[in-house]
Coordinates of N, CA and C in Angstrom, one line a residue:
X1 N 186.2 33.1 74.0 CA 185.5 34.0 73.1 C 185.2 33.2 71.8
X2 N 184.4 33.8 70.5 CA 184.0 33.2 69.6 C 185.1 32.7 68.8
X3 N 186.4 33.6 68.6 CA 187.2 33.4 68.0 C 188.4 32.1 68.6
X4 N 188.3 31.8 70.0 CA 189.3 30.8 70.0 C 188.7 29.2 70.2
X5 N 187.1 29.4 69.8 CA 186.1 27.9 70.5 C 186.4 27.6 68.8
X6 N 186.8 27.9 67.4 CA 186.2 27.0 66.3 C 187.8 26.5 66.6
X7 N 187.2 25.0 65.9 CA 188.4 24.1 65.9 C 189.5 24.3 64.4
X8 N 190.5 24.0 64.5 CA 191.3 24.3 63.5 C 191.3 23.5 62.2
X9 N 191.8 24.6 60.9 CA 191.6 23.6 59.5 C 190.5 23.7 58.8
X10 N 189.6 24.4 58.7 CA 188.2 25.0 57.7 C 189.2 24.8 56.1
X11 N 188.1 24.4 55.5 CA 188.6 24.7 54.1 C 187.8 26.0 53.4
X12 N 186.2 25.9 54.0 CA 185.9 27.4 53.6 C 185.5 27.8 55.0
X13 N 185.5 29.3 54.9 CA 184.9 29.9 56.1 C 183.9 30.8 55.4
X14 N 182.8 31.1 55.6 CA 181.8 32.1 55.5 C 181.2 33.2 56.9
X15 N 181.6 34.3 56.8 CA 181.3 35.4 57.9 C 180.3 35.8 57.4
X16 N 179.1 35.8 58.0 CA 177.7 36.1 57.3 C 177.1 37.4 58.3
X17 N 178.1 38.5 57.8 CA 177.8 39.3 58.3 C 179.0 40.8 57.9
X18 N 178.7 41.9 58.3 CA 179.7 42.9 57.9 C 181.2 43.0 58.6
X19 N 182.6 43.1 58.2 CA 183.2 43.1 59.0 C 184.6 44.5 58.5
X20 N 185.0 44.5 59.7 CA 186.3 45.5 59.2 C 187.8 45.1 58.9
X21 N 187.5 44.2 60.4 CA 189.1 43.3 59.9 C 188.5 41.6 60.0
X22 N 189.3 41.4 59.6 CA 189.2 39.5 60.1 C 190.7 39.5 61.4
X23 N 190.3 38.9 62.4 CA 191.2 38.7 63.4 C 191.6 37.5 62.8
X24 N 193.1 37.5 63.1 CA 194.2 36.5 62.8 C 194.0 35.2 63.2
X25 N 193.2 35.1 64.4 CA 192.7 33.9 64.8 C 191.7 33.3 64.2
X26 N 191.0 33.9 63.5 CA 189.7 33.0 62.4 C 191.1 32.8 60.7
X27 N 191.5 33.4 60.4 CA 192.7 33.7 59.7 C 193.7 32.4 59.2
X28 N 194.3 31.9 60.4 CA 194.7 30.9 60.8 C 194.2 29.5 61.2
X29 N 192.6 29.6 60.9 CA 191.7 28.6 61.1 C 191.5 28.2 59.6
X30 N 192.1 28.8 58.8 CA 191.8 28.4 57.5 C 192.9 27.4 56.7
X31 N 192.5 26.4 56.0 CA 193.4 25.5 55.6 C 194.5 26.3 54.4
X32 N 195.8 26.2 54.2 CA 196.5 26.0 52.7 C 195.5 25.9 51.8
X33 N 195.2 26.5 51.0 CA 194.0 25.8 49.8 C 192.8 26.7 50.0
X34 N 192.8 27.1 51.1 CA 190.9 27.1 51.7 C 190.5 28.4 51.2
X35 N 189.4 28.8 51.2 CA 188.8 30.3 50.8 C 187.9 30.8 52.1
X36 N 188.0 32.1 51.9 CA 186.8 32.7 53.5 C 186.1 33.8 52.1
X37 N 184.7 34.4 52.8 CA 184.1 35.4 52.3 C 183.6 36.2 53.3
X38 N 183.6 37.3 53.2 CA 183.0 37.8 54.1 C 182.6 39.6 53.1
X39 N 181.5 40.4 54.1 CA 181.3 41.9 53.6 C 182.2 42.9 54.3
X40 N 183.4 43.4 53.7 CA 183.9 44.3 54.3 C 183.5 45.9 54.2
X41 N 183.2 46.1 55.6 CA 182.4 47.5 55.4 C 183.8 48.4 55.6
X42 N 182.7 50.1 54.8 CA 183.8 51.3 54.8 C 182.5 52.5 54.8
X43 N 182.1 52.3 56.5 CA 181.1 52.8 56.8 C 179.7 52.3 56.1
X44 N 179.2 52.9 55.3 CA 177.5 52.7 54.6 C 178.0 51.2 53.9
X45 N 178.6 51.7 53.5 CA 178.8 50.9 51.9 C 180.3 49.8 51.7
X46 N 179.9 48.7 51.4 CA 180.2 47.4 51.9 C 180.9 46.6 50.2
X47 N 181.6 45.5 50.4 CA 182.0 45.0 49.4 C 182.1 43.6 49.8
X48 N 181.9 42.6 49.0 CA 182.1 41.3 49.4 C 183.5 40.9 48.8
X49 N 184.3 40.5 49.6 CA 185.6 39.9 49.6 C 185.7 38.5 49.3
X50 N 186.6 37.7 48.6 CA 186.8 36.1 48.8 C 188.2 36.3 48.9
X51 N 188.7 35.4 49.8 CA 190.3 35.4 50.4 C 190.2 34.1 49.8
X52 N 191.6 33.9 49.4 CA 192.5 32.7 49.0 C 193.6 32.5 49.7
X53 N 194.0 31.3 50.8 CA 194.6 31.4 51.4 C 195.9 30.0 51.0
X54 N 197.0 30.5 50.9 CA 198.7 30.4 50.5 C 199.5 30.1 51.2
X55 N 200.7 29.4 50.8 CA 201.8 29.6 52.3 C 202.3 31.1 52.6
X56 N 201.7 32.3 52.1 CA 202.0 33.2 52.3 C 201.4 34.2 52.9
X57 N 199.7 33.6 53.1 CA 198.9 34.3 53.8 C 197.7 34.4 52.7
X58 N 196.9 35.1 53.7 CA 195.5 35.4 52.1 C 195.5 36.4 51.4
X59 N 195.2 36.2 50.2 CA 195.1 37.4 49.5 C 193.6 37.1 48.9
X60 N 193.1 39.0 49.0 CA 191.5 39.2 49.3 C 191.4 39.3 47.5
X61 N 190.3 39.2 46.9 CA 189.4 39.6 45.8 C 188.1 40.2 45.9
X62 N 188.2 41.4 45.4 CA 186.5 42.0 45.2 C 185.6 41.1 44.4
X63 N 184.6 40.8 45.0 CA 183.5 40.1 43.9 C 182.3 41.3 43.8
X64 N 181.9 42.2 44.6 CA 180.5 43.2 44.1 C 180.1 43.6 45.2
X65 N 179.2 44.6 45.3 CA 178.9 45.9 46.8 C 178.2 44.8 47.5
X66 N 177.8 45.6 48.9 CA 177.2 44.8 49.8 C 176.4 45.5 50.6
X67 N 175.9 45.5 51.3 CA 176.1 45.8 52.5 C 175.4 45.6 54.1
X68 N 176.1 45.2 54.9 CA 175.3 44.8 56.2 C 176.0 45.1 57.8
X69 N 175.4 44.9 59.0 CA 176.0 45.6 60.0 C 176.8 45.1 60.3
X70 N 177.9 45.7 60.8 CA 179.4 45.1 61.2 C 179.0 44.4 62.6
X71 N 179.8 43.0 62.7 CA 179.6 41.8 63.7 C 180.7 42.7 64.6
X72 N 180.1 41.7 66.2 CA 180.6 42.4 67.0 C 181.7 41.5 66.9
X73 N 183.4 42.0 67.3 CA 185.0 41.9 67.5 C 185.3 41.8 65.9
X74 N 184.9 42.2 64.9 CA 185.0 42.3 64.0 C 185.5 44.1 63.4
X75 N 185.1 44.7 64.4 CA 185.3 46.1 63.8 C 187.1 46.6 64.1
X76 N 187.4 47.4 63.2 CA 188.8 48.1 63.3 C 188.9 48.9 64.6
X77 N 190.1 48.6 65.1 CA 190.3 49.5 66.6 C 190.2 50.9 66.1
X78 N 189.6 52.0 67.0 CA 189.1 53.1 66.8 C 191.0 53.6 67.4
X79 N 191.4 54.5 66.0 CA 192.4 55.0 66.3 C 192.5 56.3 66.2
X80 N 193.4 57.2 67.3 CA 193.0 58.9 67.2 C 193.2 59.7 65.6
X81 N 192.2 60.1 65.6 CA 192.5 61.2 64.4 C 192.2 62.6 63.9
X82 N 192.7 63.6 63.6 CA 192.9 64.9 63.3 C 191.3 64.9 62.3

């Protein structure tokens, strides 16, 4: 799949496209130091994220709205709800 062909160690990652989650496997492609961006959608209406990634994992920042169509394996597992 798309997610286990990139090689390891990115310093930046750019997802140029809408997404819901980031799979742990692009996640982990990122260096100590490194940043990712991507649009995270919440249905219509979208926000651009920049992740900073730590020995502790990433933590996201809002930078301003967005919006564009969610990439395919990117979207949140559809879970039952009332």
């Amino acid at each position: 799949s798309l997610h286990d062909a990139l090689p390891i160690s990115y310093d930046v990652i750019l997802i140029q496209g809408g997404v819901e989650t980031v799979p742990e496997a692009i996640l982990s492609q990122l260096k100590t130091g490194g940043r990712i961006a991507c649009i995270f959608m919440d249905g219509a209406l979208g926000e651009v994220r920049v992740g900073y990634k730590d020995d502790h994992g990433v933590s996201w920042r809002a930078d301003f709205n967005a919006g564009a169509p969610v990439l395919k394996g990117f979207a949140r597992e559809k879970a039952f709800q009332l």
